[in-house]
Amino acid sequence: MGQRAIEVTRLACNAVTELDPTLAAQVIEADDAIDELEVEIDQEALRYITLRAPVASDLRLFMIGTKLSHDLERVGDLARNIAKSALRLCERPPVPIPRELVELGEAARAMLRDSLDAFGDADVEKARHNGATPLSLPPRRTATSAGGRSSMPGPTWEKPRRMDAHLGTQPLRTAAPSDCSWSWHVCR
């Protein structure tokens, strides 16, 4: 499921940068499969808990697994939203895609991949140093610190409201640090 989440994120970002409606359609289809996997994982965890009465450490692992599957399902949903924006972009005259947007997509995939690796390896140090901890996240500009213009990390776009209009989205918001730190907390 983690690999699928990484893959749909890559496809969604490529759909935007390449203005490719075929890639966008693949993302939308793949999101349905990720949604089904989340339901399957929840059902299997519940069945196992009911039939086996696991000890505390196993129960924690099941709880973490179901939370992780929910988070990965959410990644699929967000990739689907990006793909829908790509479809809207394909219907309009081409606009230049900001370099920062491409870099943000690459950084998100790297953080997701590193977090999943840290979780799979149960490696606290890897989780602590892979960009998943709140203390090591790059500084983000909030709407107030950037003069209400952008919440993208790094340089602000010259006309972010115009880009939002092209993408048909609402302005980007910063994620709470806890949204990125589950692998660190799990491994700890």
Short mmCIF file of N, CA, C and O in Angstrom, two decimals, residues 128-175:
data_model
loop_
_atom_site.label_atom_id
_atom_site.label_comp_id
_atom_site.label_asym_id
_atom_site.label_seq_id
_atom_site.Cartn_x
_atom_site.Cartn_y
_atom_site.Cartn_z
N ARG A 128 14.08 9.57 12.86
CA ARG A 128 14.45 10.84 13.47
C ARG A 128 15.18 11.74 12.48
O ARG A 128 15.06 12.95 12.54
N HIS A 129 15.92 11.17 11.54
CA HIS A 129 16.78 11.97 10.67
C HIS A 129 16.35 12.00 9.21
O HIS A 129 17.09 12.47 8.38
N ASN A 130 15.17 11.53 8.89
CA ASN A 130 14.78 11.49 7.48
C ASN A 130 13.88 12.63 7.06
O ASN A 130 13.30 12.58 6.00
N GLY A 131 13.74 13.62 7.90
CA GLY A 131 12.87 14.73 7.53
C GLY A 131 11.46 14.55 8.05
O GLY A 131 10.59 15.33 7.76
N ALA A 132 11.23 13.47 8.82
CA ALA A 132 9.88 13.20 9.29
C ALA A 132 9.61 13.80 10.66
O ALA A 132 8.48 13.82 11.09
N THR A 133 10.62 14.26 11.36
CA THR A 133 10.38 14.80 12.69
C THR A 133 10.02 16.28 12.60
O THR A 133 10.51 16.98 11.72
N PRO A 134 9.20 16.74 13.51
CA PRO A 134 8.80 18.15 13.48
C PRO A 134 10.00 19.09 13.57
O PRO A 134 10.00 20.14 12.97
N LEU A 135 11.05 18.72 14.29
CA LEU A 135 12.19 19.61 14.48
C LEU A 135 13.04 19.74 13.23
O LEU A 135 13.74 20.73 13.07
N SER A 136 13.01 18.75 12.35
CA SER A 136 13.89 18.82 11.19
C SER A 136 13.17 19.22 9.91
O SER A 136 13.78 19.22 8.85
N LEU A 137 11.90 19.54 10.00
CA LEU A 137 11.20 19.99 8.80
C LEU A 137 11.74 21.34 8.37
O LEU A 137 12.11 22.16 9.21
N PRO A 138 11.81 21.57 7.07
CA PRO A 138 12.28 22.89 6.64
C PRO A 138 11.33 23.97 7.11
O PRO A 138 10.13 23.72 7.26
N PRO A 139 11.84 25.15 7.39
CA PRO A 139 10.94 26.22 7.83
C PRO A 139 9.90 26.50 6.75
O PRO A 139 10.19 26.48 5.57
N ARG A 140 8.69 26.73 7.18
CA ARG A 140 7.61 26.99 6.24
C ARG A 140 7.11 28.40 6.44
O ARG A 140 7.05 28.89 7.54
N ARG A 141 6.71 29.00 5.36
CA ARG A 141 6.13 30.33 5.44
C ARG A 141 4.63 30.17 5.63
O ARG A 141 3.99 29.47 4.87
N THR A 142 4.11 30.80 6.62
CA THR A 142 2.68 30.77 6.83
C THR A 142 2.06 31.94 6.11
O THR A 142 2.76 32.83 5.63
N ALA A 143 0.75 31.95 6.05
CA ALA A 143 0.06 33.04 5.36
C ALA A 143 0.44 34.39 5.98
O ALA A 143 0.61 35.37 5.28
N THR A 144 0.62 34.43 7.31
CA THR A 144 0.94 35.70 7.94
C THR A 144 2.40 36.05 7.77
O THR A 144 2.73 37.20 7.52
N SER A 145 3.31 35.06 7.85
CA SER A 145 4.73 35.39 7.73
C SER A 145 5.11 35.74 6.31
O SER A 145 6.11 36.40 6.08
N ALA A 146 4.33 35.28 5.33
CA ALA A 146 4.64 35.60 3.93
C ALA A 146 3.76 36.74 3.43
O ALA A 146 3.57 36.89 2.24
N GLY A 147 3.21 37.49 4.35
CA GLY A 147 2.38 38.62 3.94
C GLY A 147 1.07 38.17 3.32
O GLY A 147 0.48 38.87 2.53
N GLY A 148 0.61 36.96 3.69
CA GLY A 148 -0.67 36.47 3.18
C GLY A 148 -0.60 35.99 1.74
O GLY A 148 -1.61 35.72 1.13
N ARG A 149 0.61 35.80 1.20
CA ARG A 149 0.72 35.46 -0.21
C ARG A 149 0.91 33.98 -0.47
O ARG A 149 0.42 33.47 -1.45
N SER A 150 1.67 33.27 0.34
CA SER A 150 1.98 31.89 0.02
C SER A 150 2.40 31.15 1.27
O SER A 150 2.99 31.73 2.17
N SER A 151 2.12 29.87 1.31
CA SER A 151 2.61 29.05 2.42
C SER A 151 3.59 28.00 1.91
O SER A 151 3.88 27.05 2.59
N MET A 152 4.10 28.17 0.70
CA MET A 152 5.07 27.23 0.14
C MET A 152 6.40 27.41 0.85
O MET A 152 6.79 28.53 1.16
N PRO A 153 7.13 26.28 1.12
CA PRO A 153 8.46 26.45 1.66
C PRO A 153 9.35 27.10 0.60
O PRO A 153 9.14 26.92 -0.58
N GLY A 154 10.33 27.84 1.04
CA GLY A 154 11.25 28.46 0.10
C GLY A 154 10.68 29.72 -0.49
O GLY A 154 9.77 30.34 0.07
N PRO A 155 11.15 30.11 -1.67
CA PRO A 155 10.70 31.37 -2.27
C PRO A 155 9.21 31.33 -2.58
O PRO A 155 8.67 30.31 -2.93
N THR A 156 8.57 32.47 -2.43
CA THR A 156 7.15 32.53 -2.73
C THR A 156 6.94 32.72 -4.23
O THR A 156 7.82 33.21 -4.92
N TRP A 157 5.80 32.28 -4.71
CA TRP A 157 5.45 32.51 -6.11
C TRP A 157 5.11 33.98 -6.26
O TRP A 157 4.60 34.61 -5.35
N GLU A 158 5.37 34.50 -7.44
CA GLU A 158 5.07 35.91 -7.65
C GLU A 158 3.57 36.17 -7.61
O GLU A 158 3.13 37.17 -7.09
N LYS A 159 2.79 35.28 -8.18
CA LYS A 159 1.34 35.47 -8.21
C LYS A 159 0.65 34.17 -7.82
O LYS A 159 0.05 33.51 -8.65
N PRO A 160 0.71 33.80 -6.51
CA PRO A 160 0.13 32.53 -6.10
C PRO A 160 -1.38 32.47 -6.29
O PRO A 160 -1.92 31.42 -6.60
N ARG A 161 -2.07 33.59 -6.13
CA ARG A 161 -3.52 33.56 -6.30
C ARG A 161 -3.88 33.21 -7.74
O ARG A 161 -4.84 32.52 -8.01
N ARG A 162 -3.09 33.71 -8.67
CA ARG A 162 -3.31 33.42 -10.07
C ARG A 162 -3.11 31.92 -10.33
O ARG A 162 -3.85 31.30 -11.06
N MET A 163 -2.05 31.32 -9.72
CA MET A 163 -1.79 29.89 -9.89
C MET A 163 -2.95 29.09 -9.30
O MET A 163 -3.38 28.11 -9.90
N ASP A 164 -3.44 29.49 -8.13
CA ASP A 164 -4.59 28.79 -7.55
C ASP A 164 -5.78 28.84 -8.50
O ASP A 164 -6.51 27.87 -8.63
N ALA A 165 -5.97 29.97 -9.15
CA ALA A 165 -7.08 30.09 -10.10
C ALA A 165 -6.88 29.13 -11.27
O ALA A 165 -7.82 28.49 -11.72
N HIS A 166 -5.64 29.02 -11.76
CA HIS A 166 -5.36 28.10 -12.86
C HIS A 166 -5.58 26.65 -12.43
O HIS A 166 -6.09 25.84 -13.20
N LEU A 167 -5.14 26.33 -11.21
CA LEU A 167 -5.26 24.95 -10.74
C LEU A 167 -6.68 24.64 -10.27
O LEU A 167 -7.03 23.48 -10.11
N GLY A 168 -7.47 25.66 -10.02
CA GLY A 168 -8.81 25.44 -9.52
C GLY A 168 -8.80 24.94 -8.09
O GLY A 168 -9.63 24.14 -7.68
N THR A 169 -7.81 25.38 -7.31
CA THR A 169 -7.69 24.92 -5.94
C THR A 169 -7.74 26.10 -5.00
O THR A 169 -7.71 27.25 -5.42
N GLN A 170 -7.79 25.79 -3.72
CA GLN A 170 -7.69 26.82 -2.71
C GLN A 170 -6.20 27.03 -2.42
O GLN A 170 -5.39 26.16 -2.72
N PRO A 171 -5.82 28.14 -1.82
CA PRO A 171 -4.41 28.37 -1.52
C PRO A 171 -3.84 27.24 -0.67
O PRO A 171 -4.54 26.66 0.16
N LEU A 172 -2.56 26.93 -0.89
CA LEU A 172 -1.90 25.88 -0.13
C LEU A 172 -1.77 26.30 1.32
O LEU A 172 -1.56 27.46 1.63
N ARG A 173 -1.87 25.33 2.19
CA ARG A 173 -1.72 25.59 3.62
C ARG A 173 -0.58 24.72 4.13
O ARG A 173 -0.31 23.67 3.59
N THR A 174 0.03 25.12 5.24
CA THR A 174 1.09 24.31 5.80
C THR A 174 0.49 23.17 6.59
O THR A 174 -0.58 23.31 7.19
N ALA A 175 1.17 22.04 6.58
CA ALA A 175 0.74 20.89 7.37
C ALA A 175 1.26 21.06 8.78
O ALA A 175 2.34 21.61 9.00
#
